[in-house]
Each structure stands twice: as structure tokens, then as C-alpha cells.
Short mmCIF file of C-alpha atoms in Angstrom, two decimals:
data_model
loop_
_atom_site.label_atom_id
_atom_site.label_comp_id
_atom_site.label_asym_id
_atom_site.label_seq_id
_atom_site.Cartn_x
_atom_site.Cartn_y
_atom_site.Cartn_z
CA MET A 1 87.46 30.73 145.88
CA ILE A 2 90.67 30.91 147.92
CA ASN A 3 92.43 27.56 148.25
CA VAL A 4 93.89 27.10 151.72
CA LEU A 5 95.99 24.61 153.66
CA ILE A 6 95.94 24.17 157.43
CA VAL A 7 99.04 22.79 159.14
CA GLY A 8 98.55 21.62 162.73
CA ALA A 9 94.87 20.91 162.14
CA SER A 10 94.46 18.34 164.90
CA GLY A 11 95.16 20.75 167.77
CA TYR A 12 92.53 22.84 169.52
CA VAL A 13 93.30 25.96 167.47
CA GLY A 14 93.68 23.93 164.28
CA ALA A 15 90.24 22.40 164.82
CA GLU A 16 88.69 25.85 165.27
CA LEU A 17 90.40 27.06 162.09
CA THR A 18 89.06 24.04 160.21
CA LYS A 19 85.52 24.64 161.43
CA TYR A 20 85.34 28.33 160.57
CA LEU A 21 87.13 27.96 157.23
CA PHE A 22 85.00 24.96 156.23
CA PHE A 23 81.90 27.14 156.47
CA HIS A 24 83.52 30.17 154.81
CA LYS A 25 81.75 30.74 151.49
CA LYS A 26 84.91 31.90 149.75
CA VAL A 27 87.29 29.18 150.99
CA ASN A 28 88.21 25.74 149.72
CA ILE A 29 90.26 23.67 152.18
CA VAL A 30 92.67 21.74 149.97
CA ALA A 31 94.19 19.66 152.78
CA LEU A 32 94.77 19.32 156.51
CA PHE A 33 98.25 18.48 157.76
CA VAL A 34 99.77 17.31 161.04
CA SER A 35 103.35 16.45 161.93
CA LYS A 36 104.63 13.21 160.45
CA ASN A 37 105.01 11.73 163.95
CA SER A 38 101.54 12.74 165.09
CA GLN A 39 99.33 9.98 166.46
CA ASP A 40 96.49 11.62 164.52
CA ALA A 41 98.15 11.24 161.10
CA GLY A 42 95.95 9.27 158.73
CA LYS A 43 92.79 9.76 160.78
CA LYS A 44 89.83 11.85 159.76
CA ILE A 45 89.49 15.07 161.72
CA SER A 46 86.06 13.82 162.81
CA ASP A 47 87.77 10.87 164.52
CA VAL A 48 89.89 13.25 166.57
CA HIS A 49 87.25 15.95 167.15
CA LYS A 50 83.91 14.16 167.36
CA GLN A 51 81.87 17.35 166.92
CA PHE A 52 82.76 17.22 163.22
CA LYS A 53 81.27 13.76 162.62
CA ASN A 54 79.16 13.73 159.42
CA ILE A 55 80.08 17.39 158.91
CA ILE A 56 83.83 17.60 158.19
CA GLU A 57 85.40 14.30 157.12
CA LEU A 58 88.77 15.51 155.84
CA THR A 59 91.84 13.35 156.48
CA LEU A 60 94.74 14.58 158.60
CA GLN A 61 97.76 14.04 156.38
CA PRO A 62 101.32 13.81 157.74
CA ILE A 63 103.78 16.47 156.61
CA CYS A 64 105.90 14.89 153.90
CA ASP A 65 107.31 15.46 150.42
CA ASN A 66 103.77 15.19 149.03
CA MET A 67 103.02 18.51 150.69
CA LEU A 68 105.28 20.20 148.15
CA HIS A 69 102.95 19.00 145.38
CA ILE A 70 99.94 20.43 147.22
CA ILE A 71 101.70 23.76 147.74
CA ASN A 72 101.27 24.52 144.05
CA LYS A 73 97.49 24.34 144.48
CA ILE A 74 97.04 26.77 147.35
CA ASP A 75 96.77 30.52 147.81
CA ALA A 76 97.12 30.72 151.59
CA VAL A 77 98.30 28.60 154.51
CA PHE A 78 97.48 28.71 158.20
CA LEU A 79 100.27 27.49 160.48
CA ALA A 80 98.76 26.36 163.79
CA THR A 81 102.11 24.98 164.81
CA ASP A 82 104.92 25.34 167.31
CA HIS A 83 107.21 28.32 166.67
CA ILE A 84 110.10 26.07 165.63
CA VAL A 85 107.91 24.37 163.02
CA SER A 86 106.57 27.69 161.72
CA HIS A 87 110.11 29.09 161.58
CA THR A 88 111.02 26.19 159.26
CA LEU A 89 107.87 25.96 157.15
CA ALA A 90 106.86 29.59 156.63
CA PRO A 91 109.77 30.49 154.29
CA ILE A 92 108.97 27.47 152.09
CA PHE A 93 105.48 28.77 151.47
CA LEU A 94 106.57 32.40 151.22
CA LEU A 95 109.10 31.66 148.48
CA LYS A 96 106.22 30.16 146.46
CA GLY A 97 104.30 33.43 146.75
CA ILE A 98 101.73 31.97 149.16
CA ILE A 99 100.09 34.15 151.83
CA VAL A 100 101.08 32.84 155.28
CA PHE A 101 99.03 33.27 158.45
CA ASP A 102 101.31 32.13 161.25
CA LEU A 103 99.66 31.52 164.63
CA SER A 104 102.93 30.77 166.40
CA GLY A 105 105.35 33.28 167.88
CA ALA A 106 107.98 32.77 165.18
CA PHE A 107 107.47 36.09 163.37
CA ARG A 108 105.62 38.32 165.85
CA ILE A 109 108.54 40.47 167.01
CA ASN A 110 110.89 42.19 164.58
CA ASN A 111 113.82 42.20 167.03
CA HIS A 112 115.54 38.86 166.40
CA ASN A 113 117.44 39.04 169.70
CA ILE A 114 114.17 38.47 171.57
CA TYR A 115 114.04 34.93 170.18
CA LYS A 116 117.30 33.89 171.82
CA LYS A 117 116.15 35.09 175.24
CA TYR A 118 112.48 34.10 175.27
CA TYR A 119 112.13 31.37 172.63
CA HIS A 120 115.57 29.80 173.05
CA PHE A 121 116.48 29.56 169.39
CA GLU A 122 118.37 31.67 166.89
CA HIS A 123 116.16 33.19 164.22
CA LYS A 124 117.52 32.36 160.77
CA HIS A 125 115.02 34.25 158.61
CA ILE A 126 115.69 37.85 159.55
CA SER A 127 114.55 39.25 156.20
CA TRP A 128 111.13 37.61 156.56
CA LEU A 129 110.99 38.69 160.18
CA GLN A 130 111.42 42.29 159.08
CA LYS A 131 108.69 41.91 156.46
CA SER A 132 106.14 40.25 158.74
CA VAL A 133 103.02 42.21 159.64
CA TYR A 134 101.52 41.94 163.10
CA GLY A 135 97.97 40.67 162.75
CA LEU A 136 96.06 42.75 165.29
CA PRO A 137 93.20 43.69 162.94
CA GLU A 138 91.66 46.55 164.91
CA TRP A 139 94.98 48.40 164.94
CA ASN A 140 96.84 47.18 161.86
CA ASN A 141 94.17 46.79 159.18
CA ARG A 142 95.95 48.79 156.48
CA HIS A 143 99.21 46.84 156.71
CA ILE A 144 97.45 43.49 156.80
CA ARG A 145 95.84 44.26 153.44
CA GLY A 146 99.17 44.17 151.61
CA ALA A 147 101.08 41.59 153.63
CA GLN A 148 102.39 38.19 152.56
CA LEU A 149 103.38 37.07 156.07
CA ILE A 150 100.91 37.87 158.84
CA ALA A 151 101.91 36.98 162.40
CA ILE A 152 98.82 36.43 164.50
CA PRO A 153 99.26 37.85 168.03
CA GLY A 154 99.42 35.62 171.09
CA CYS A 155 96.24 35.10 173.08
CA TYR A 156 97.37 37.07 176.14
CA ALA A 157 98.97 39.75 173.97
CA THR A 158 95.70 40.21 172.08
CA ALA A 159 93.64 40.77 175.22
CA VAL A 160 96.16 43.08 176.88
CA GLN A 161 96.76 45.26 173.82
CA LEU A 162 93.09 45.61 172.94
CA GLY A 163 92.45 46.71 176.50
CA LEU A 164 95.33 49.17 176.75
CA LYS A 165 95.91 50.62 173.28
CA PRO A 166 93.15 53.27 173.32
CA ILE A 167 94.38 54.94 176.50
CA VAL A 168 98.02 54.55 175.48
CA LYS A 169 97.39 56.06 172.04
CA TYR A 170 95.61 59.09 173.47
CA LYS A 171 98.24 59.46 176.24
CA LEU A 172 95.79 59.23 179.12
CA ILE A 173 97.93 57.21 181.51
CA ASP A 174 100.93 58.22 183.60
CA THR A 175 103.64 56.02 182.09
CA LYS A 176 105.89 56.62 185.10
CA GLN A 177 103.65 54.06 186.79
CA ILE A 178 104.01 50.78 184.88
CA PRO A 179 100.67 49.09 184.07
CA ILE A 180 100.14 45.93 186.11
CA ILE A 181 98.52 43.04 184.23
CA ASN A 182 97.17 39.86 185.76
CA ALA A 183 95.66 37.45 183.23
CA THR A 184 94.20 33.98 183.66
CA SER A 185 93.82 31.44 180.86
CA GLY A 186 92.11 28.08 180.58
CA VAL A 187 94.26 25.00 180.11
CA SER A 188 93.47 24.74 176.38
CA GLY A 189 96.10 27.45 175.87
CA ILE A 190 98.76 24.84 176.58
CA GLY A 191 97.47 22.58 173.80
CA ARG A 192 96.19 19.02 173.55
CA LYS A 193 99.35 17.36 174.85
CA SER A 194 98.48 17.67 178.52
CA THR A 195 100.70 16.60 181.40
CA LEU A 196 99.91 15.93 185.03
CA THR A 197 100.65 19.55 185.94
CA THR A 198 98.24 20.84 183.28
CA ASN A 199 95.46 18.33 183.85
CA VAL A 200 92.26 20.14 184.87
CA CYS A 201 91.93 17.86 187.91
CA GLU A 202 95.39 18.92 189.10
CA VAL A 203 95.22 22.63 188.27
CA SER A 204 93.77 24.98 190.88
CA LEU A 205 94.83 28.54 190.08
CA HIS A 206 98.45 29.53 189.92
CA PRO A 207 100.80 32.02 188.24
CA TYR A 208 103.49 30.73 185.92
CA ASN A 209 106.47 31.97 183.89
CA ILE A 210 106.70 35.09 186.05
CA PHE A 211 108.83 37.70 184.24
CA THR A 212 109.70 35.12 181.55
CA HIS A 213 106.50 34.57 179.58
CA ARG A 214 106.96 34.96 175.82
CA HIS A 215 104.01 37.32 175.50
CA GLN A 216 105.72 39.89 177.75
CA PRO A 217 108.18 41.14 175.10
CA GLU A 218 105.47 40.87 172.45
CA ILE A 219 103.17 43.15 174.45
CA VAL A 220 105.93 45.66 175.14
CA ALA A 221 107.16 45.68 171.54
CA HIS A 222 103.75 46.45 170.05
CA LEU A 223 102.31 48.55 172.86
CA GLY A 224 105.37 50.78 173.09
CA ILE A 225 105.50 51.02 176.89
CA PRO A 226 106.81 48.70 179.61
CA VAL A 227 104.33 46.55 181.53
CA ILE A 228 104.42 44.01 184.34
CA PHE A 229 102.60 40.93 183.10
CA THR A 230 101.77 37.89 185.21
CA PRO A 231 99.95 34.98 183.54
CA HIS A 232 97.90 32.48 185.53
CA LEU A 233 96.54 29.03 184.72
CA GLY A 234 92.97 28.32 185.79
CA ASN A 235 91.14 25.01 186.12
CA PHE A 236 88.77 25.64 183.23
CA SER A 237 89.08 24.67 179.61
CA ARG A 238 89.04 27.90 177.61
CA GLY A 239 88.93 31.67 177.83
CA ILE A 240 91.13 34.51 179.11
CA LEU A 241 90.31 37.19 181.64
CA ALA A 242 92.82 40.00 182.08
CA THR A 243 92.72 42.68 184.78
CA ILE A 244 94.88 45.71 184.01
CA THR A 245 95.64 48.44 186.56
CA CYS A 246 96.99 51.83 185.44
CA GLN A 247 97.46 55.30 186.89
CA LEU A 248 95.88 58.12 184.92
CA LYS A 249 97.44 61.48 184.25
CA LEU A 250 96.26 64.35 186.42
CA GLY A 251 93.08 65.92 185.07
CA ILE A 252 91.89 62.85 183.14
CA VAL A 253 88.23 62.11 183.84
CA LEU A 254 85.81 59.30 183.03
CA GLN A 255 84.55 60.97 179.86
CA ASP A 256 88.10 61.14 178.46
CA ILE A 257 88.42 57.38 178.89
CA THR A 258 84.99 56.70 177.43
CA ASN A 259 85.78 58.84 174.40
CA ALA A 260 89.08 57.04 173.79
CA TYR A 261 87.44 53.61 173.70
CA TYR A 262 84.57 54.89 171.57
CA ILE A 263 86.90 56.42 168.98
CA ALA A 264 89.03 53.28 168.88
CA TYR A 265 86.29 50.66 168.70
CA ASN A 266 82.90 52.10 167.74
CA ASN A 267 83.19 50.66 164.20
CA LYS A 268 85.10 47.49 165.13
CA PRO A 269 82.58 44.64 164.93
CA LEU A 270 84.49 42.13 167.05
CA ILE A 271 85.17 44.46 169.99
CA ARG A 272 82.38 44.96 172.52
CA THR A 273 82.91 47.73 175.08
CA TYR A 274 80.82 48.06 178.21
CA LYS A 275 79.32 51.42 179.14
CA SER A 276 78.65 50.05 182.62
CA GLY A 277 79.69 46.90 184.41
CA ILE A 278 82.55 44.60 183.49
CA PRO A 279 82.73 41.53 181.22
CA SER A 280 82.92 37.92 182.35
CA LEU A 281 84.25 34.81 180.65
CA LYS A 282 80.85 33.29 179.95
CA SER A 283 80.01 36.20 177.63
CA VAL A 284 82.79 35.37 175.17
CA LEU A 285 83.25 31.61 175.27
CA ASN A 286 82.89 30.01 171.83
CA LEU A 287 82.49 33.47 170.32
CA PRO A 288 84.91 35.61 168.23
CA PHE A 289 84.57 38.75 170.37
CA CYS A 290 86.82 40.62 172.77
CA ASP A 291 84.84 42.31 175.57
CA ILE A 292 86.25 45.32 177.42
CA GLY A 293 85.01 47.13 180.51
CA PHE A 294 86.64 49.47 183.00
CA VAL A 295 86.19 51.25 186.31
CA VAL A 296 87.77 54.61 187.13
CA LYS A 297 88.39 55.92 190.63
CA LYS A 298 90.30 59.16 191.08
CA GLN A 299 93.65 58.65 189.33
CA HIS A 300 93.34 54.92 188.74
CA ILE A 301 91.67 52.79 186.10
CA ILE A 302 91.11 49.04 186.23
CA ILE A 303 90.40 47.52 182.82
CA VAL A 304 88.86 44.07 182.48
CA VAL A 305 89.24 42.22 179.17
CA THR A 306 87.80 38.84 178.22
CA GLU A 307 88.18 36.69 175.12
CA ASP A 308 88.11 33.08 174.05
CA ASN A 309 91.80 32.20 173.83
CA LEU A 310 91.19 29.70 171.01
CA LEU A 311 89.12 32.15 168.95
CA LYS A 312 89.78 35.90 169.26
CA GLY A 313 93.08 34.88 170.83
CA ALA A 314 93.98 32.65 167.89
CA ALA A 315 91.77 31.06 165.20
CA THR A 316 89.06 33.64 164.51
CA GLN A 317 91.58 36.46 164.70
CA ALA A 318 93.58 34.66 162.01
CA ILE A 319 90.45 34.37 159.86
CA GLN A 320 89.64 38.02 160.53
CA CYS A 321 93.09 38.83 159.12
CA PHE A 322 92.43 36.46 156.20
CA ASN A 323 89.19 38.30 155.40
CA ILE A 324 90.95 41.65 155.47
CA ARG A 325 93.84 40.39 153.35
CA PHE A 326 91.55 39.01 150.64
CA ASN A 327 89.05 41.89 150.75
CA PHE A 328 86.15 39.90 152.18
CA PRO A 329 83.79 41.30 154.82
CA GLU A 330 85.82 41.32 158.04
CA THR A 331 83.42 39.08 159.94
CA GLN A 332 82.66 36.62 157.12
CA SER A 333 82.11 33.13 158.59
CA LEU A 334 82.73 34.53 162.09
CA ILE A 335 79.31 36.06 162.80
CA LYS A 336 76.14 34.56 161.38
#
């Protein structure tokens, strides 16, 4: 059994991590932690997330000195926390030899200068930043297997990269024409601490953080080409739908595209590609899959990608990385 700790367990992603890890046959959850100022500290997780009543009755403990005692009992930790919190906590666990799965943006990009511009803080753990492994399982499986610090990709970055990487890898697109990405997320991506502007009753459909979203440099860094990325907030609770428009190189035909996606994903159990038609949100909600479809017309391709932002965009992707890291079946506890 692998003993694990979840920090930030009361949030939407933390709750999903707790659920999937609780039913993982090779995992023992040692403790659940929240920030010491959290209004959920001291409550059972079933009091905060009623779906767990009579199923998961673990207490949400506040981060304190007692956590240092628990550290000696664990093999792995999941940080479902803000990037500032992860930046502080991750090195503490790493120095104890614990495997860290960080779901924040604190260690996703090796270039520390990005953090000043997009995250508005100075990164103080450059050596760990250089050692971190980007946790996109379908494309980084081998490196995940030997990593101590695994940075789980952002929800938008996951969808966009899974949609684009096959045709980028096989050099099918004309990179002189920058891919245009429009992606819409449900309000759960902002977290449980809602404000008036993020309340479902107030949200219609609008773009935000144009040219400044933190997933933009993440996408570019790991995709290797520039993109124009515009995120949108929709008035629904969960899920992401991304529409990606690219120009193909001269001579590229539909079969070339089909072959690229088949080679990339035919043996990847959590990627579902469409031979015809395009995916919709309802096909992936509350599921650990990423669905990909595309339409080609002359020199243009439009790719449509859907995922549950809390699952394939966060929690289940982290557990997928966990399974790979500890040599368990990749979909253990994710697919029944």
C-alpha cells in the first residue's frame, strides 16, 4: 500500500482526488489537510461534500506543526493548492524523499522568469523547478516513472496540448500561421471561493485574461510553437471545450491527420478520438477521458477537444501520473 496525504482536500479538485484515491486498492489516505485559516478545518469531508456521507468520513485537518509528524508516515503527497502554497510546501516534502504531485502551476514551467510575469512572484526553488517533470501522461510517461516532483498540467493546457501535439509532432501544420485556440470552462475552474462575478447566475459567456492567462506560456513552453489562446468562462459548473484552428501544410490530406492521431493515441486508454463527428461536453462530464475530434477542409483543420476540467484537467490526471509513477495499471481506480 502507498500511504498518501492530500493537501487542499476541501476544494473541488481536492474532493475528486479524495474520492478516487479512497477507492484505489493500493492507496491508504493517511490524512486530509486544508489551510489553517480554512472555514472547513476540523470538519469531516462529508460535511463539506455531502456526496461522501457514510462513505468517506475523514477529518479535514488544518496545516500545522503536526503535519511534520505525519510526513514521516507517507510515501506521496498531492498538493491541490494555490501556486504560492505549493511553492512553499513542495520542497518540505521533497527533502524528505516524498513523491510530490503538484496540481498548481508552481513547477510546470522550467523557465523561472515566467513566474514573475504571469504568476507575480519570484521563484525561490530553481533547482527543484529544473528537476520537475511535466505530468502529461500520454506524452511524458517515461519521465514520470522516475520523477520525484511531478507537475500536473493546467486544465486548459491539457486539452490544448492533447489536441495539438499529434499534428505538431508529425509537422503537419504550417507554423507560419499561429494556431488560434478558443476554450470555454465551467466556473468550477475558479474554485469554491466564488464571487459575484463568478456566480453562475451572473456569468453568461465571456472571455477573460486575454493574452495574460497563465496557461498561455505553459502551452507554448511544452508544445514548442506559439499559439493565440483565449479562455472563456461559461455559465455551467464543470467541463472544458476547446476549438483549435490551424492551417495545414500544402499536400496534407485527411488520411495524414487520421494517421497522426491514431499513432499518438491508439493505445492511450484515456484519450478517445472520433473518426467522425465532434465531441461535446456531456460525453466527458464526471469521466476521466479527453475526447478529440476534427474537421478538415482544404488547408484548414478545426480540432475540438473536451474534458472534465476537475478530472482529466486535474484530479484524475494526477492519479494517472501516480499510477505510472508507482507501476500500477494506468487506469487503476479511474475506470471500473
